Every structure is written in C-alpha cells, then in structure tokens.
CSV table of C-alpha atoms in Angstrom, one decimal:
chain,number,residue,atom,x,y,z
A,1,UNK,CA,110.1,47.9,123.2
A,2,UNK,CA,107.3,49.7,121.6
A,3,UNK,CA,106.8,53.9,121.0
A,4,UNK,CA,104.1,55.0,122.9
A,5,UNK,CA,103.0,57.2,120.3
A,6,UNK,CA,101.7,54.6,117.9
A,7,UNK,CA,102.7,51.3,119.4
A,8,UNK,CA,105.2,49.9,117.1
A,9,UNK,CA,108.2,47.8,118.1
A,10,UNK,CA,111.2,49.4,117.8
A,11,UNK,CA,115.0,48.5,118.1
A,12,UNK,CA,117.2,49.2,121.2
A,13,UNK,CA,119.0,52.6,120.0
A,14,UNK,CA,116.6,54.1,117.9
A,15,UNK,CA,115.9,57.8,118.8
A,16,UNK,CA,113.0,58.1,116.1
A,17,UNK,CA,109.9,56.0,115.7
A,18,UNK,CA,110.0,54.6,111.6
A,19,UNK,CA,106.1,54.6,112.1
A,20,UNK,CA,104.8,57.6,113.0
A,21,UNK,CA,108.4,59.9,113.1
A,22,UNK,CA,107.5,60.1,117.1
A,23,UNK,CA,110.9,60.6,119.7
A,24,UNK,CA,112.1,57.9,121.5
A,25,UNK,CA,114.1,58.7,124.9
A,26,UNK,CA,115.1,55.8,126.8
A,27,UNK,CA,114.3,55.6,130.6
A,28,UNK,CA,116.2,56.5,133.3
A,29,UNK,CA,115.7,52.6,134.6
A,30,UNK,CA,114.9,49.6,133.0
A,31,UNK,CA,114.2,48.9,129.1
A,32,UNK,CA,111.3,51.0,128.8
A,33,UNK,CA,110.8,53.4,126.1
A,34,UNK,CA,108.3,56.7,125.9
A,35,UNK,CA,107.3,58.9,123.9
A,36,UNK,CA,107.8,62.2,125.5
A,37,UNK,CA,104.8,64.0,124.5
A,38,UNK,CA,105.3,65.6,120.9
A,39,UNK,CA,108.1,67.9,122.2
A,40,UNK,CA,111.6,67.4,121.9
A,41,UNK,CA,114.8,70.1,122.2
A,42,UNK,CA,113.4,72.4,124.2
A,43,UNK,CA,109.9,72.4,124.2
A,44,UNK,CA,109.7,72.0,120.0
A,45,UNK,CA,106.3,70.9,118.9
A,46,UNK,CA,106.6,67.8,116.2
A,47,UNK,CA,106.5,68.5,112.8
A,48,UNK,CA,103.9,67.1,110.7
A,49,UNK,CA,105.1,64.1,108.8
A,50,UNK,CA,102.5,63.2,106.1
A,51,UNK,CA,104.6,64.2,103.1
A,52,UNK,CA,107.5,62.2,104.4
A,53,UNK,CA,104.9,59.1,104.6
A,54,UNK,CA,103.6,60.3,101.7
A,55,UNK,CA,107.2,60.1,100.2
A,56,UNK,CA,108.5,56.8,101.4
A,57,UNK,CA,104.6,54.8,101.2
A,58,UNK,CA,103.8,56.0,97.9
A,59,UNK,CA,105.9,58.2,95.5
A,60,UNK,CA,109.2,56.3,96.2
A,61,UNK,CA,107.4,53.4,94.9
A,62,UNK,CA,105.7,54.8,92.0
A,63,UNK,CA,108.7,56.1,91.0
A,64,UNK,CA,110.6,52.8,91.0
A,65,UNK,CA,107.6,51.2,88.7
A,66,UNK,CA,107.8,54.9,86.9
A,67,UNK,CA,111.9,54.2,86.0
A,68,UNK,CA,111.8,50.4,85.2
A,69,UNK,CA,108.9,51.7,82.5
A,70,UNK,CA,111.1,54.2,81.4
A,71,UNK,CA,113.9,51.2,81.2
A,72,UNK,CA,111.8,49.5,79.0
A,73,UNK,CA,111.0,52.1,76.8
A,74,UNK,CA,114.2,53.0,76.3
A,75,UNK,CA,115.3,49.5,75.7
A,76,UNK,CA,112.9,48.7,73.4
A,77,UNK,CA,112.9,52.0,71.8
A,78,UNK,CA,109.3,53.1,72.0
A,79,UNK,CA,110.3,56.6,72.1
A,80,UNK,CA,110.3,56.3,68.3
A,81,UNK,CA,106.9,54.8,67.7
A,82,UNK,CA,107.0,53.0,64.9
A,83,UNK,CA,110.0,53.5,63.7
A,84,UNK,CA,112.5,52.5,65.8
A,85,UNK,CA,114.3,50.0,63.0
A,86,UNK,CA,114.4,53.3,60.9
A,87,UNK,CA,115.8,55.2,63.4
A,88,UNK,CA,118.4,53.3,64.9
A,89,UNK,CA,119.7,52.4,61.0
A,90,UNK,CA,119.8,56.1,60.2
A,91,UNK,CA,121.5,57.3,63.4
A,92,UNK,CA,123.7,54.2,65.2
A,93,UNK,CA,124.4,56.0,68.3
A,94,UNK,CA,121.4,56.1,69.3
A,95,UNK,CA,120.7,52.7,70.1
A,96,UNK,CA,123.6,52.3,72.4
A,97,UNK,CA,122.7,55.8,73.8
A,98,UNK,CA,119.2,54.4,74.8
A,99,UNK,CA,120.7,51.1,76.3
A,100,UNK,CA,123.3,53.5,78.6
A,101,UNK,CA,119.9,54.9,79.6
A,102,UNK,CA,117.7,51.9,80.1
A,103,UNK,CA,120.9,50.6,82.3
A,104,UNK,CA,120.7,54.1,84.0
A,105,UNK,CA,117.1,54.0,84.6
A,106,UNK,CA,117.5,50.4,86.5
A,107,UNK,CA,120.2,51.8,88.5
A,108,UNK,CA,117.5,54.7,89.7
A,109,UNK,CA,115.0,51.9,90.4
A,110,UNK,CA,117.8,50.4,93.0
A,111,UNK,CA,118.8,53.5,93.7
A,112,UNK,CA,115.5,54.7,95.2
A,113,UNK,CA,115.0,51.4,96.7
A,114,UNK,CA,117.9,52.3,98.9
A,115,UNK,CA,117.4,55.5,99.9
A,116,UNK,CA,113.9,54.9,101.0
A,117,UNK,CA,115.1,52.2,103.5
A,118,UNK,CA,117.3,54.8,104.5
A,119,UNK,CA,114.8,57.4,105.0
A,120,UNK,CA,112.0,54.6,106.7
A,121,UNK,CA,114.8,54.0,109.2
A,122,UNK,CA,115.1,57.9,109.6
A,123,UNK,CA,119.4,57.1,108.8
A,124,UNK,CA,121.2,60.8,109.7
A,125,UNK,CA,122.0,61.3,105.7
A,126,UNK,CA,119.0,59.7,104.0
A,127,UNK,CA,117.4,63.2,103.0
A,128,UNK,CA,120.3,64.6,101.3
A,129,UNK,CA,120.6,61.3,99.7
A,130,UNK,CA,117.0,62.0,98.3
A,131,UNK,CA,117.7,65.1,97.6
A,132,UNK,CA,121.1,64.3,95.6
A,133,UNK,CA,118.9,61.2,94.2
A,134,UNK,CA,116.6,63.8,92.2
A,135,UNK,CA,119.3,66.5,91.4
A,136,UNK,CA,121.5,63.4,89.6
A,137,UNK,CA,117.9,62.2,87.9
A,138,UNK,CA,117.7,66.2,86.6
A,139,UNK,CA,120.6,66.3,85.7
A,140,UNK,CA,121.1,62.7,83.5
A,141,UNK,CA,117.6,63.4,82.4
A,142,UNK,CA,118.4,66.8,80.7
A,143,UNK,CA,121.8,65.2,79.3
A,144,UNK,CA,120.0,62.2,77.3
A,145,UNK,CA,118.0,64.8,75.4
A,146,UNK,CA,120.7,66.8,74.6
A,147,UNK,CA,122.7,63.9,73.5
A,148,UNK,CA,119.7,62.7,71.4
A,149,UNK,CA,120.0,66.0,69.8
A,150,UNK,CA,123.7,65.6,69.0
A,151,UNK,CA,123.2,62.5,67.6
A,152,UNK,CA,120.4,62.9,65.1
A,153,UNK,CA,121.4,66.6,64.7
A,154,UNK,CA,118.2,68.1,65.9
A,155,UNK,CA,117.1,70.8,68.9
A,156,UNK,CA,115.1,68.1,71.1
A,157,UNK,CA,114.5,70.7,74.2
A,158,UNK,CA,111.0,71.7,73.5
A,159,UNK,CA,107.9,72.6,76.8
A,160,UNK,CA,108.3,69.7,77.9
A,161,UNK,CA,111.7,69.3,78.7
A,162,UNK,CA,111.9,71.9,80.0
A,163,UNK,CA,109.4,71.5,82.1
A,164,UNK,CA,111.7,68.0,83.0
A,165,UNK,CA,114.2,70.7,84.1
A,166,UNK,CA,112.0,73.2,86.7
A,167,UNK,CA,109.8,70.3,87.9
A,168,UNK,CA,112.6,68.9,89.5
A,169,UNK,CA,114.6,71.9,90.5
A,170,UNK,CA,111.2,73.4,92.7
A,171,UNK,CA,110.7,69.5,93.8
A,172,UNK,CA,113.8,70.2,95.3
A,173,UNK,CA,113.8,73.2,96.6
A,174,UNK,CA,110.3,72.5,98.4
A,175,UNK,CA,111.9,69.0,99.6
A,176,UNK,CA,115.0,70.3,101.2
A,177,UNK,CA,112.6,73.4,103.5
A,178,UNK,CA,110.8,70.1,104.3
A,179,UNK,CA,113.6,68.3,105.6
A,180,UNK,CA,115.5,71.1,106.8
A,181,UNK,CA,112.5,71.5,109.4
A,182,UNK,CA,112.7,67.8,110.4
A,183,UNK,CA,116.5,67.4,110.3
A,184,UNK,CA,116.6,66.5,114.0
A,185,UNK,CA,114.2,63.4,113.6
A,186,UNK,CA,116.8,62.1,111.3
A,187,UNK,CA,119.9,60.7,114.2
A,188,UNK,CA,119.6,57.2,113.9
C-alpha cells in the first residue's frame, strides 16, 4: 500500500503517513489506501509539518552527536582545560561526578534515538516523550552545575547557565503548541 499524498509504502494499520504526516483511511473494499485530500475530522485543514521533519531529520540527530561530544568531554575532563589532573587531585568528587554524567549523556544519545523512532512512526505518546526527553535534559543539566559548585565550593551559575535553563523551558513551551495542534496525526 502506498499514501497517495507522497507515494510511500506504508504498513496495514497505519492511520498516518511517516513521510509526509498525510492521513491514511482505508477503503471501504479491497486493500487500497487514500489519502483523503488534506482534511481530516471534520473538514480540518493539515497542519504544516516542517518543524516536525525538521525535528526528527536533523536536530534529533545533531543532538545525539551533540551528547556523545558532551560524553566525551566529560569523560575526559575537558571542561577543565589544562588542568584536569589538578583539578580532579584537589577536589575527588569531581571525577566520579563527571563519569555519572558522561554515563548520563550516553543514555540521552539512546534515549533520543528512541523517541525519534517513535515520533517517525507518529506512536500516540512519542511527543510527550520528546517533550519529557528535554524537560529531564533541563533538569540533569542544571543539577551537574550545581553539584560542581558543591563540590569545589564555588557559585558555577553564571549567563550562560542560565541561559541552559530558559533555552530549554521556551524550547518547550513552543514544542508542546506545536504538537498540541498536531496531536490527532499522532494514533498509530
């Protein structure tokens, strides 16, 4: 079967085209498939859907490159420049600190990996998933600082982390208006 909208094959069941986010009703007869014309539930024009290709061509994956970086910085302590020896002899919990991260920042790699299959497959949950994704990131994000500044007794929140915070919380806000307009593509 194939959505008339763009022409890619898609499975028996699936209400939403992964391709181009089209509707899929099944025939009255037969195994055919078509694309009802752009409006679905009463007449509803289709949403745009460049910022959710956007989201699951390109920034899911930069983002997975963008955490297995920040996995290696943190496991190798490039934070510190030059002076990582110095600084993990002067303050010791910082080197496990920055392995609990690197570990962390692997798990967001998979993690995102995950929810953008979900999302590509238009699953009924995947965009609170994304949405939780990037609260939990905020979240974990802001608490390594702070612990940083615990451990070497030291006020680490400066611009730019807390520019780490907003960033994030207006990410999400804009992301869940997006989704919330689209909610009815994602039933499969």
């Amino acid at each position: 079967m194939y959505c008339n909208q763009c022409g890619r094959e898609v499975d028996i069941g699936w209400n939403v085209c992964p391709n181009c986010g089209a509707p899929i009703s099944k025939q009255g007869v037969g195994n055919e498939y078509y694309h009802d014309g752009g409006n679905m539930y009463n007449d509803r024009p289709m949403p745009q859907m460049k910022w959710y290709k956007f989201i699951i061509y390109v920034q899911i994956f930069g983002n997975v490159l963008l955490c297995l970086y920040y996995a290696y910085e943190t496991f190798a302590g490039l934070n510190y420049g030059m002076n990582t020896k110095i600084a993990y002899e002067i303050y010791g919990g910082l080197k496990c600190l920055d392995y609990i991260m690197g570990t962390v920042y692997i798990l967001y790699a998979v993690s995102l990996l995950f929810i953008r299959h979900q999302l590509w497959k238009y699953k009924k949950n995947a965009p609170k998933l994304y949405l939780m994704f990037y609260c939990v990131f905020a979240v974990v994000r802001t608490l390594y600082l702070g612990m940083q500044g615990v451990i070497v007794n030291a006020n680490l929140i400066d611009f730019q982390a807390i520019m780490d915070i907003i960033y994030p919380v207006i990410y999400i806000v804009l992301n869940h208006i997006y989704f919330k307009k689209r909610e009815f593509l994602f039933i499969n």
